[in-house]
Amino acid sequence: MTEKSRGEKRTGLVNGFAAYGMWGLVPLFWPLLKPAGAAEILAHRMVWSLAFVIVALLAVRRWAWAGELLRQPRKLGLIVVAAAVITVNWGVYIWAVNSGHVVEASLGYFINPLVTIAMGVLLLKERLRPVQWAAVATGAASVLVLAVGYGQPPWISLCLAFSFATYGLVKKKVNLGGVESLAAETAVQFLPALGYLLWLGAHGEATFATEGAGHAALLASTGVVTALPLVCFGAAAIRVPLSTLGLLQYLAPVFQFVLGVVYFHESMPPARWAGFALVWLALSLLTWDGLRTAHRSARLRAAATARAESAAAGAGVGGAVAAAGPAETAVEAAGAVGAPRSGTDSVEA
């Protein structure tokens, strides 16, 4: 590895830690916006996020994607679906944090990779390896245990996990960059959000102009809080392997869980600990299987490349051409094994 590539990887890791660290510590931010309610905070987040990404896009002069998107009605429809789903996710998360359910909210992001895999099987007819089946089954058992611990199904966690997994599935179909996607989604959200804020103001229920300049500045900063981690994630995604991002993604719910227990002093009875332990076991299985598969795929690719180079050196140009078929087949077989499912396609929310 060259010095330049090592530097790029370090930069990617720093940005990855920054992105997931900010997502993990965001429960400390939402309570600062009280007495604004979750709906008002959500509306401000939509409005100010659009303002922030427009400034960012003006700075980098990256607008070609917008014209292409407007000429593709199917993609526009998917953007509307993504905007609707992430609105639910954001709203439920803000409400959960400000209502004392930080631990349950963290659970939603712990089980999100498992829900993503389950949706892949049900909707995309994907085939799972035995260890993946074991992880999904363990995750399902954890939900049952937690339902007993909570006295009801963990609705907040399930809503966050399924909305985020759906968002990731739609984003995969849209195939836009992080900042561009956020710009398109918040453009869809902007008018309803602005209309709601104007309605609140007309009825004297808005807090933006009544709680002082500091409160107004905090509400405006929701755009930065939304977009800045996404920018860092984008910088990390192009510099570090997918398997590394897959491990880093667990930082956010771990930070949220620790904050819920240690800082917000939420209760953790034995049944809840048992449920979380099962979730962590499922994620450990998933991560181990993903890393093992990634290493095996890398070895197969390296072996295929070595065989192709050896054939080329021994037989000249003709031999290289003859060897290309088996080498490509081996690479395709390696790819078919599957990369670790990290959930990073959907983490941009």
Coordinates of C-alpha atoms in Angstrom, one line a residue:
M1 CA 0.0 0.0 0.0
T2 CA 1.4 3.4 -1.0
E3 CA 1.7 6.3 1.3
K4 CA -1.1 8.1 -0.7
S5 CA -3.4 5.1 -0.3
R6 CA -2.7 4.8 3.4
G7 CA -3.5 8.5 3.8
E8 CA -6.7 8.1 1.8
K9 CA -7.7 5.2 4.1
R10 CA -6.9 7.2 7.2
T11 CA -9.0 10.1 5.9
G12 CA -11.8 7.7 5.2
L13 CA -11.7 6.2 8.6
V14 CA -11.7 9.6 10.3
N15 CA -14.7 10.6 8.2
G16 CA -16.5 7.3 9.0
F17 CA -15.9 7.7 12.7
A18 CA -17.1 11.3 12.5
A19 CA -20.3 10.4 10.6
Y20 CA -21.4 7.5 12.8
G21 CA -20.2 9.4 15.9
M22 CA -22.5 12.3 15.0
W23 CA -25.4 10.0 14.3
G24 CA -24.8 8.2 17.6
L25 CA -24.7 11.4 19.6
V26 CA -27.7 13.1 18.0
P27 CA -30.0 12.1 20.9
L28 CA -28.2 14.9 22.9
F29 CA -29.3 17.5 20.3
W30 CA -33.1 17.0 20.0
P31 CA -34.0 17.7 23.6
L32 CA -32.3 21.1 23.2
L33 CA -35.1 22.1 20.8
K34 CA -37.8 21.9 23.4
P35 CA -40.4 23.4 23.9
A36 CA -40.8 22.8 20.2
G37 CA -42.8 19.6 19.6
A38 CA -41.6 16.7 17.5
A39 CA -43.7 17.8 14.5
E40 CA -42.3 21.3 14.5
I41 CA -38.7 20.1 14.9
L42 CA -39.3 17.7 12.0
A43 CA -40.7 20.5 9.8
H44 CA -37.7 22.7 10.5
R45 CA -35.3 19.8 9.8
M46 CA -36.9 19.4 6.3
V47 CA -36.8 23.1 5.5
W48 CA -33.3 23.9 6.8
S49 CA -31.8 20.7 5.3
L50 CA -32.9 21.8 1.9
A51 CA -31.3 25.2 2.5
F52 CA -28.0 23.6 3.6
V53 CA -27.7 21.1 0.7
I54 CA -28.6 23.9 -1.9
V55 CA -25.6 25.9 -0.5
A56 CA -23.4 22.8 -0.7
L57 CA -24.4 22.1 -4.3
L58 CA -23.9 25.7 -5.3
A59 CA -20.4 25.5 -3.8
V60 CA -19.4 22.4 -5.8
R61 CA -21.5 23.4 -8.9
R62 CA -23.1 19.9 -9.1
W63 CA -26.5 20.3 -10.8
A64 CA -26.4 18.0 -13.8
W65 CA -28.2 15.2 -11.9
A66 CA -31.3 17.4 -11.3
G67 CA -32.0 17.7 -15.0
E68 CA -31.6 14.0 -15.6
L69 CA -33.9 13.2 -12.6
L70 CA -36.6 15.5 -13.9
R71 CA -36.6 13.5 -17.2
Q72 CA -37.2 10.2 -15.4
P73 CA -40.7 10.0 -13.9
R74 CA -40.1 6.6 -12.4
K75 CA -37.1 7.9 -10.4
L76 CA -39.1 10.9 -9.4
G77 CA -41.8 8.6 -8.0
L78 CA -39.2 6.7 -6.1
I79 CA -37.8 9.9 -4.6
V80 CA -41.3 10.8 -3.4
V81 CA -41.6 7.4 -1.8
A82 CA -38.2 7.8 -0.2
A83 CA -39.1 11.3 1.1
A84 CA -42.3 9.9 2.6
V85 CA -40.6 6.9 4.3
I86 CA -37.7 9.0 5.7
T87 CA -40.3 11.6 7.0
V88 CA -41.8 8.8 9.1
N89 CA -38.4 7.7 10.3
W90 CA -37.2 11.1 11.3
G91 CA -40.5 12.0 13.0
V92 CA -40.6 8.8 15.0
Y93 CA -37.0 9.1 16.0
I94 CA -37.3 12.7 17.2
W95 CA -40.5 11.9 19.1
A96 CA -38.9 8.8 20.7
V97 CA -35.8 10.7 21.9
N98 CA -37.8 13.6 23.3
S99 CA -40.2 11.2 25.0
G100 CA -37.7 9.1 26.9
H101 CA -37.3 6.2 24.5
V102 CA -33.7 6.5 23.4
V103 CA -32.9 2.8 24.2
E104 CA -35.8 1.6 22.2
A105 CA -34.8 3.9 19.3
S106 CA -31.3 2.5 19.4
L107 CA -32.7 -1.0 19.1
G108 CA -34.3 0.0 15.8
Y109 CA -30.9 0.7 14.3
F110 CA -29.4 -2.5 15.8
I111 CA -32.0 -4.7 14.1
N112 CA -32.1 -2.7 10.9
P113 CA -29.5 -4.9 9.1
L114 CA -31.6 -8.0 10.0
V115 CA -34.8 -6.4 8.7
T116 CA -32.9 -5.4 5.5
I117 CA -31.9 -9.0 5.0
A118 CA -35.5 -10.2 5.7
M119 CA -36.8 -7.8 3.1
G120 CA -34.3 -8.9 0.6
V121 CA -35.6 -12.5 1.0
L122 CA -39.3 -11.6 0.9
L123 CA -39.2 -8.9 -1.8
L124 CA -36.1 -9.5 -3.9
K125 CA -36.1 -13.3 -3.5
E126 CA -32.5 -13.3 -2.3
R127 CA -30.9 -16.5 -1.0
L128 CA -29.4 -16.5 2.4
R129 CA -26.5 -18.5 3.7
P130 CA -27.1 -20.7 6.8
V131 CA -25.4 -18.3 9.2
Q132 CA -27.6 -15.4 7.9
W133 CA -30.7 -17.5 8.5
A134 CA -29.5 -18.1 12.0
A135 CA -28.9 -14.4 12.5
V136 CA -32.4 -13.5 11.3
A137 CA -34.0 -16.2 13.4
T138 CA -32.1 -15.0 16.5
G139 CA -33.2 -11.4 15.7
A140 CA -36.8 -12.5 15.5
A141 CA -36.5 -14.3 18.9
S142 CA -35.1 -11.1 20.4
V143 CA -38.2 -9.2 19.3
L144 CA -40.4 -11.8 21.1
V145 CA -38.3 -11.5 24.2
L146 CA -38.4 -7.7 24.1
A147 CA -42.2 -7.8 23.5
V148 CA -42.5 -9.7 26.8
G149 CA -40.1 -7.2 28.5
Y150 CA -42.0 -4.1 27.3
G151 CA -45.4 -5.7 27.7
Q152 CA -46.0 -5.0 24.0
P153 CA -44.1 -5.3 20.8
P154 CA -41.3 -2.7 20.6
W155 CA -43.2 -0.6 18.1
I156 CA -40.8 2.3 18.0
S157 CA -37.9 0.0 17.2
L158 CA -39.8 -1.9 14.5
C159 CA -41.1 1.3 13.0
L160 CA -37.6 2.8 12.8
A161 CA -36.1 -0.4 11.5
F162 CA -38.7 -1.1 8.8
S163 CA -38.9 2.5 7.6
F164 CA -35.1 2.7 7.4
A165 CA -34.8 -0.6 5.6
T166 CA -37.5 0.5 3.1
Y167 CA -35.7 3.8 2.6
G168 CA -32.5 1.9 1.8
L169 CA -34.3 -0.4 -0.6
V170 CA -35.8 2.6 -2.5
K171 CA -32.5 4.5 -2.4
K172 CA -30.8 1.6 -4.0
K173 CA -33.3 1.8 -6.9
V174 CA -32.8 5.5 -7.3
N175 CA -29.0 5.3 -7.3
L176 CA -28.2 9.0 -6.5
G177 CA -25.3 10.3 -4.4
G178 CA -25.9 11.1 -0.8
V179 CA -26.1 14.9 -1.0
E180 CA -28.0 14.8 -4.3
S181 CA -30.5 12.4 -2.9
L182 CA -31.0 14.5 0.3
A183 CA -31.6 17.5 -1.9
A184 CA -34.2 15.8 -4.0
E185 CA -36.0 14.3 -1.0
T186 CA -36.1 17.5 1.0
A187 CA -37.3 19.4 -2.1
V188 CA -40.3 17.0 -1.9
Q189 CA -40.7 17.6 1.8
F190 CA -40.2 21.4 1.6
L191 CA -43.6 22.8 0.7
P192 CA -45.6 20.6 3.2
A193 CA -43.1 21.4 5.9
L194 CA -43.1 25.1 5.2
G195 CA -46.9 25.1 5.0
Y196 CA -47.1 23.4 8.4
L197 CA -44.7 25.9 10.0
L198 CA -46.7 28.8 8.6
W199 CA -49.9 27.2 9.9
L200 CA -48.3 26.9 13.4
G201 CA -47.3 30.6 13.2
A202 CA -50.7 31.7 12.2
H203 CA -52.2 29.9 15.2
G204 CA -49.6 31.2 17.6
E205 CA -48.2 27.8 18.3
A206 CA -44.8 28.2 16.6
T207 CA -41.7 28.5 18.9
F208 CA -39.2 29.7 16.3
A209 CA -39.9 33.4 16.9
T210 CA -41.1 33.3 20.5
E211 CA -38.4 31.5 22.4
G212 CA -35.4 33.8 21.7
A213 CA -32.6 33.9 19.1
G214 CA -30.8 30.9 20.6
H215 CA -33.8 28.7 20.1
A216 CA -34.3 29.9 16.6
A217 CA -30.6 29.3 15.8
L218 CA -30.9 25.7 17.2
L219 CA -33.9 25.0 15.0
A220 CA -32.1 26.4 12.0
S221 CA -29.1 24.2 12.8
T222 CA -31.2 21.1 12.2
G223 CA -30.1 21.4 8.6
V224 CA -26.5 21.1 9.5
V225 CA -27.1 18.3 11.9
T226 CA -28.9 16.4 9.1
A227 CA -26.4 17.0 6.3
L228 CA -23.0 17.2 7.9
P229 CA -22.8 13.5 8.9
L230 CA -24.0 12.6 5.4
V231 CA -21.1 14.6 3.9
C232 CA -18.6 12.8 6.2
F233 CA -20.2 9.4 5.3
G234 CA -19.8 10.2 1.6
A235 CA -16.1 10.9 2.1
A236 CA -15.7 7.7 4.0
A237 CA -17.7 5.5 1.6
I238 CA -15.3 6.2 -1.3
R239 CA -12.1 5.6 0.7
V240 CA -12.7 2.5 3.0
P241 CA -13.9 -1.0 2.2
L242 CA -17.6 -1.9 2.5
S243 CA -16.7 -4.4 5.3
T244 CA -15.2 -1.6 7.3
L245 CA -18.2 0.6 6.9
G246 CA -20.3 -2.4 7.9
L247 CA -18.5 -2.5 11.3
L248 CA -18.5 1.3 11.7
Q249 CA -22.3 1.4 11.3
Y250 CA -22.8 -0.2 14.7
L251 CA -21.1 2.8 16.4
A252 CA -24.3 4.9 16.1
P253 CA -26.7 2.5 17.9
V254 CA -24.0 1.7 20.5
F255 CA -23.6 5.4 21.3
Q256 CA -27.4 5.8 21.4
F257 CA -27.8 2.8 23.7
V258 CA -25.1 4.0 26.1
L259 CA -26.6 7.5 26.2
G260 CA -30.1 6.0 26.9
V261 CA -28.8 3.9 29.8
V262 CA -26.1 6.1 31.3
Y263 CA -27.1 9.7 30.5
F264 CA -30.9 9.5 30.2
H265 CA -31.2 6.8 32.9
E266 CA -33.7 4.7 31.1
S267 CA -34.6 1.5 32.8
M268 CA -33.2 -1.9 31.6
P269 CA -35.0 -4.8 33.3
P270 CA -33.6 -8.3 32.9
A271 CA -36.0 -9.2 30.0
R272 CA -34.8 -6.1 28.1
W273 CA -31.2 -7.0 28.6
A274 CA -31.9 -10.6 27.4
G275 CA -33.6 -9.2 24.3
F276 CA -30.7 -6.9 23.5
A277 CA -28.2 -9.7 24.1
L278 CA -30.0 -11.8 21.5
V279 CA -29.9 -8.9 19.0
W280 CA -26.1 -8.5 19.6
L281 CA -25.6 -12.2 19.1
A282 CA -27.5 -12.0 15.8
L283 CA -25.4 -9.1 14.7
S284 CA -22.2 -10.9 15.7
L285 CA -23.2 -13.9 13.6
L286 CA -24.0 -11.6 10.7
T287 CA -20.7 -9.7 11.0
W288 CA -18.6 -12.8 11.3
D289 CA -20.3 -14.3 8.2
G290 CA -19.9 -11.2 6.2
L291 CA -16.2 -10.8 7.0
R292 CA -15.6 -14.5 6.3
T293 CA -17.4 -14.2 2.9
A294 CA -15.5 -11.0 2.0
H295 CA -12.1 -12.7 2.8
R296 CA -13.0 -15.8 0.8
S297 CA -14.1 -13.6 -2.2
A298 CA -10.9 -11.7 -2.0
R299 CA -8.8 -14.9 -2.0
L300 CA -10.8 -16.3 -5.0
R301 CA -10.2 -13.0 -7.0
A302 CA -6.5 -13.0 -6.1
A303 CA -6.2 -16.7 -7.2
A304 CA -8.0 -16.0 -10.5
T305 CA -5.8 -13.0 -11.2
A306 CA -2.7 -15.0 -10.4
R307 CA -3.7 -17.8 -12.7
A308 CA -4.5 -15.4 -15.5
E309 CA -1.1 -13.7 -15.1
S310 CA 0.7 -17.0 -15.0
A311 CA -1.0 -18.2 -18.1
A312 CA -0.2 -15.0 -19.9
A313 CA 3.5 -15.2 -18.9
G314 CA 3.8 -18.8 -20.0
A315 CA 1.9 -18.8 -23.2
G316 CA 2.2 -15.2 -24.5
V317 CA -0.7 -13.2 -25.8
G318 CA -2.5 -16.2 -27.1
G319 CA -2.3 -18.0 -23.8
A320 CA -3.6 -14.9 -22.0
V321 CA -6.6 -14.8 -24.2
A322 CA -7.3 -18.4 -23.7
A323 CA -7.0 -18.1 -19.9
A324 CA -9.3 -15.1 -19.7
G325 CA -12.5 -17.2 -19.7
P326 CA -11.7 -19.3 -16.6
A327 CA -10.3 -16.3 -14.8
E328 CA -13.5 -14.3 -15.4
T329 CA -15.6 -17.3 -14.3
A330 CA -13.7 -17.5 -11.1
V331 CA -14.2 -13.8 -10.4
E332 CA -17.9 -14.1 -11.1
A333 CA -18.1 -17.0 -8.7
A334 CA -16.4 -15.0 -6.1
G335 CA -18.8 -12.1 -6.5
A336 CA -21.8 -14.5 -6.3
V337 CA -20.7 -15.5 -2.8
G338 CA -21.9 -12.1 -1.7
A339 CA -20.3 -9.1 0.1
P340 CA -21.1 -8.5 3.8
R341 CA -24.5 -6.8 4.2
S342 CA -23.6 -3.6 6.1
G343 CA -26.8 -1.6 5.6
T344 CA -24.6 1.3 4.5
D345 CA -26.9 2.0 1.5
S346 CA -29.5 3.2 3.8
V347 CA -27.5 4.9 6.5
E348 CA -27.7 8.3 4.8
A349 CA -30.8 9.2 6.6

